[in-house]
CSV table of C-alpha atoms in Angstrom, one decimal:
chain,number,residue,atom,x,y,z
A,1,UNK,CA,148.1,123.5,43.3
A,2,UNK,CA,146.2,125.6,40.9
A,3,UNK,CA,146.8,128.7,42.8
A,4,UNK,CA,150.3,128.3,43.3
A,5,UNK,CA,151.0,128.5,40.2
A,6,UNK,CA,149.3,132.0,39.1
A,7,UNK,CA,151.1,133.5,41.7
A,8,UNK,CA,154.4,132.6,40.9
A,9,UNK,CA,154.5,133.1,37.4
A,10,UNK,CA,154.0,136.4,35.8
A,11,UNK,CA,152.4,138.6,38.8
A,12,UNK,CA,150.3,141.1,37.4
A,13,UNK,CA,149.2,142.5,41.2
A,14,UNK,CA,145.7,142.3,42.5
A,15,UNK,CA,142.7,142.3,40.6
A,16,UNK,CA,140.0,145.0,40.8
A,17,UNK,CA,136.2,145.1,39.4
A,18,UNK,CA,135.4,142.5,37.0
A,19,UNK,CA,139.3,140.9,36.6
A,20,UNK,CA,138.6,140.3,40.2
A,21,UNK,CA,135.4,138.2,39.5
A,22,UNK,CA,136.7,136.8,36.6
A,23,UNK,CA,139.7,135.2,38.7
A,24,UNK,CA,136.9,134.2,41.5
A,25,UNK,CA,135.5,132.2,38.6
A,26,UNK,CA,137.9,130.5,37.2
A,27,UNK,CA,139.0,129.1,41.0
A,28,UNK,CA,135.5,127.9,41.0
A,29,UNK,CA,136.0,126.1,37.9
A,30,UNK,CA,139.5,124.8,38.9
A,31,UNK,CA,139.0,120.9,39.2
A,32,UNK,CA,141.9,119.4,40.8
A,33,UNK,CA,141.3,115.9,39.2
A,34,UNK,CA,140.9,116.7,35.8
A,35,UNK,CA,144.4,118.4,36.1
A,36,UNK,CA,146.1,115.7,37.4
A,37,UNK,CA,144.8,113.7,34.4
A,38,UNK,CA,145.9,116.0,32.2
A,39,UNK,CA,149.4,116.0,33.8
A,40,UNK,CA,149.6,111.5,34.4
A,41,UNK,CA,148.6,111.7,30.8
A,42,UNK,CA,151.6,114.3,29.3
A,43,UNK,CA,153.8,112.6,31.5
A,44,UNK,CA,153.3,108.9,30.0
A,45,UNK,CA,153.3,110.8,26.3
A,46,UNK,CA,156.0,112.6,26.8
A,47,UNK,CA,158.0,110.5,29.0
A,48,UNK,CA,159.0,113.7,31.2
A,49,UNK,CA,158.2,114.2,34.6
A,50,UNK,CA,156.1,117.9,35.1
A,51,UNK,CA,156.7,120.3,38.0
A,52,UNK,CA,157.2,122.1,40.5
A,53,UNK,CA,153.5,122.9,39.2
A,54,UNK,CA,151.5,121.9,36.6
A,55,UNK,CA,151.8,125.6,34.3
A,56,UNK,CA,155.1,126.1,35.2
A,57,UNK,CA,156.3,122.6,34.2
A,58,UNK,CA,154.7,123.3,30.9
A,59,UNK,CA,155.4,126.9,30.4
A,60,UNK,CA,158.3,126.2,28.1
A,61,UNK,CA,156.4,124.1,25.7
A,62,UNK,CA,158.9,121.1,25.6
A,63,UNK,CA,156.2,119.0,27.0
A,64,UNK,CA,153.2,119.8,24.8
A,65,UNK,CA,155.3,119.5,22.0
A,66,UNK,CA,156.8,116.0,22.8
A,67,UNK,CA,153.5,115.0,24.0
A,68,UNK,CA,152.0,116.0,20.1
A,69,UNK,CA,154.7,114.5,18.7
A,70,UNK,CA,153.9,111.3,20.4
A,71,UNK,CA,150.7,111.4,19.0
A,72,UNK,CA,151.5,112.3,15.2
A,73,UNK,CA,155.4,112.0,14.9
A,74,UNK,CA,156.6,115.0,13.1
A,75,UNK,CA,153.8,117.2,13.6
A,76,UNK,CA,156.2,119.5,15.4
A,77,UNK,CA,159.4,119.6,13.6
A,78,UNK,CA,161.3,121.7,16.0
A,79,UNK,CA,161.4,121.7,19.7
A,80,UNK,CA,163.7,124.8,21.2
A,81,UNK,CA,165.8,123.8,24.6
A,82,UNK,CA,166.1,127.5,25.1
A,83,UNK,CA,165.0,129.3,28.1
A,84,UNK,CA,164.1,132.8,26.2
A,85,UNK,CA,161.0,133.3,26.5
A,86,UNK,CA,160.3,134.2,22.9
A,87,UNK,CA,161.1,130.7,22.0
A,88,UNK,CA,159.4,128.7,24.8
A,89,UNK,CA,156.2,130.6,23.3
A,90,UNK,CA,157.3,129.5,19.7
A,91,UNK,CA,157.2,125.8,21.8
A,92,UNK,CA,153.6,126.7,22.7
A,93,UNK,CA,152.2,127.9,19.6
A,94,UNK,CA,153.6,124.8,17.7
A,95,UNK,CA,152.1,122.9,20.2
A,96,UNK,CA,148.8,124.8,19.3
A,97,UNK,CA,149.4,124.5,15.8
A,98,UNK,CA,149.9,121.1,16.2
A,99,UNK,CA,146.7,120.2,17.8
A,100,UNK,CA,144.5,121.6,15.9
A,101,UNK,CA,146.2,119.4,12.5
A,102,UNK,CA,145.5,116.4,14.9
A,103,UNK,CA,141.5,117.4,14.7
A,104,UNK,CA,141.3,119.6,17.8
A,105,UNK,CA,138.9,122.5,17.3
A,106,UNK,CA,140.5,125.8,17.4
A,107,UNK,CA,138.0,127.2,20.6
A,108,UNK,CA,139.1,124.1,22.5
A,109,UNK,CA,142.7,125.6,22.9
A,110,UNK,CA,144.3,128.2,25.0
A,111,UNK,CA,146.1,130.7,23.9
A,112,UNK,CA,149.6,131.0,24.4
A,113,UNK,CA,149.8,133.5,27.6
A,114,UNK,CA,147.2,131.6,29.0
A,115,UNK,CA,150.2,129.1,29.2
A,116,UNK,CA,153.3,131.5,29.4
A,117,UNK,CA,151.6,133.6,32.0
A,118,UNK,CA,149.1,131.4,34.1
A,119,UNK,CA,146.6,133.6,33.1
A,120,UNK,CA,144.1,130.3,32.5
A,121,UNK,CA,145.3,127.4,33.9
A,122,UNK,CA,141.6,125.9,33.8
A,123,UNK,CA,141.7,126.6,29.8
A,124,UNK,CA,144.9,124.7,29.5
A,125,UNK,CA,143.6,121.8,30.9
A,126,UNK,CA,140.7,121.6,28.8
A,127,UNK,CA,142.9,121.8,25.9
A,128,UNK,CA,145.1,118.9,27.2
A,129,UNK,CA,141.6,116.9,27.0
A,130,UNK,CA,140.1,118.2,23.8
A,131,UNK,CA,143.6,116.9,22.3
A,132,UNK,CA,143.1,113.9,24.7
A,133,UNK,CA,139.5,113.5,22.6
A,134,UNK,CA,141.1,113.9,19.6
A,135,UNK,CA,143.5,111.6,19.2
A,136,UNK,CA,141.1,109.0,20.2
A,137,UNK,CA,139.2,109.8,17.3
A,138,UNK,CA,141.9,109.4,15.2
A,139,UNK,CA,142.7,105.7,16.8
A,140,UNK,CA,145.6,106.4,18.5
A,141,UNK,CA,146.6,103.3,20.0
A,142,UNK,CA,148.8,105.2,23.3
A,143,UNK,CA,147.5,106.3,26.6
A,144,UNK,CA,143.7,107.8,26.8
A,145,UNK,CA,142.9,110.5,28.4
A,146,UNK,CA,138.5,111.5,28.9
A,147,UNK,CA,135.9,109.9,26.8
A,148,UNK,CA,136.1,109.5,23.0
A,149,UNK,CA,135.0,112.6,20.6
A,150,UNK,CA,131.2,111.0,19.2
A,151,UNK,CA,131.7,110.1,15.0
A,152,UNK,CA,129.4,112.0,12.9
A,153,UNK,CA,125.8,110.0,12.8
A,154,UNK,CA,124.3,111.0,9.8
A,155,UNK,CA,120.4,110.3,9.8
A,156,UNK,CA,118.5,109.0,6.2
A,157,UNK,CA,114.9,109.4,6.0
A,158,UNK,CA,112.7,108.3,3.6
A,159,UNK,CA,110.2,110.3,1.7
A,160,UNK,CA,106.5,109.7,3.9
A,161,UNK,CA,108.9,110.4,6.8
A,162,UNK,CA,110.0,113.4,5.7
A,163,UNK,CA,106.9,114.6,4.4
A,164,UNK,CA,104.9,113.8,7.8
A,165,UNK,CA,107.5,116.0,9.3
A,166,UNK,CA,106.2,119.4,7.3
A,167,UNK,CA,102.9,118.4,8.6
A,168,UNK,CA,103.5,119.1,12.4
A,169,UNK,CA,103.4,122.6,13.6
A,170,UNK,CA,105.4,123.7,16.4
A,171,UNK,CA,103.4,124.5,20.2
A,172,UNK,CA,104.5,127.9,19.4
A,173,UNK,CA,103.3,129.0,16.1
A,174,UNK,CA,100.3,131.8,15.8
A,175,UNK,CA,100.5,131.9,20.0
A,176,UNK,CA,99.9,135.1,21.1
A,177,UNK,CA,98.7,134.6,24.5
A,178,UNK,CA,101.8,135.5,25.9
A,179,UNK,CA,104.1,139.3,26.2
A,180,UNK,CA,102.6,142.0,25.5
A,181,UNK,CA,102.8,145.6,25.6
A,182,UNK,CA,99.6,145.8,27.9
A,183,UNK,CA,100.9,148.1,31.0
A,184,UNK,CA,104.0,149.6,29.4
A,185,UNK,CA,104.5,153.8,30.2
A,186,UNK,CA,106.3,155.4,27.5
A,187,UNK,CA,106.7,158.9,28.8
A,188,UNK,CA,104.2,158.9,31.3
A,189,UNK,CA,104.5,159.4,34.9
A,190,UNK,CA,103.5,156.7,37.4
A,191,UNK,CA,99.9,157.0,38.6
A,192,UNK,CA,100.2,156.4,42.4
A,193,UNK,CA,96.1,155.9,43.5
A,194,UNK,CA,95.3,156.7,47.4
């Protein structure tokens, strides 16, 4: 379960303030199903099984990396077996690195202690299924995961049609019926009428 797994990995005590409200949010966000899609859908690529808990079976990186790998093979050269935790995070960022040759968009991934740490589960999952996306774009031919990233649709006008286009103004050119400054007190004290 999602909140199993923040608390025990790296425990940074309550939150206060906005961190609070921050980690309210992103339990909001949490959706169980699309975890356990990105999880079916590592496990067929990868061909390991992921637990106790979704981040901490993935925390190392081995995973992700095998997972890319299946995708592109080679795209990761190197996976470390070690359990130092500088090298599971090298696992992670080649994972990262990896994605984003296969066509994922940089702002799709997580970072690595959003990973390492369980800081954001909920980003980790969507980065699972913007890879998911992405190597359905490229045609690969394994298991899917989401809907298919759209192709590029370029649109070819001809001349009148572009032309006709200059013509039409938008609703909201020359209005001025709207804000105004009508009623604003700079410096002036509030007349209260009895």
């Amino acid at each position: 379960v999602h909140g199993e797994s923040t608390t025990s990995m790296a425990n940074h005590g309550r939150a206060y303030g906005m961190s609070a409200e921050l980690q309210q949010r992103a339990k909001e966000k949490y959706d169980p199903r699309l975890e356990s899609e990105a999880k079916q859908w590592l496990e067929q690529l990868s061909g390991e099984t992921i637990a106790p808990t979704f981040a901490e079976g993935l925390k190392d990186g081995r995973i992700l990396c095998k997972a890319v790998n299946a995708i592109q093979p080679g795209v990761v050269t190197k996976i470390n077996d070690s359990k130092m935790p500088f090298k599971q995070m090298e696992n992670i960022g080649a994972f990262l690195k990896a994605a984003q040759t296969i066509g994922v968009h940089e702002t799709d991934l997580f970072q690595t202690v959003d990973l390492f740490e369980a800081k954001n589960v909920n980003q980790v999952i969507d980065g699972v299924h913007a890879l998911g996306r992405a190597a359905q774009k490229r045609g690969f031919n394994g298991p899917v995961i989401g809907v298919k990233e759209a192709d590029q649709a370029p649109r070819h006008f001809d001349e009148a049609t572009l032309r006709a286009g200059e013509a039409v103004l938008p609703s909201q050119a020359g209005f001025t019926g709207g804000a105004s400054q009508k009623g604003m007190n700079f410096g002036l004290q509030r007349q209260i009428m009895k």
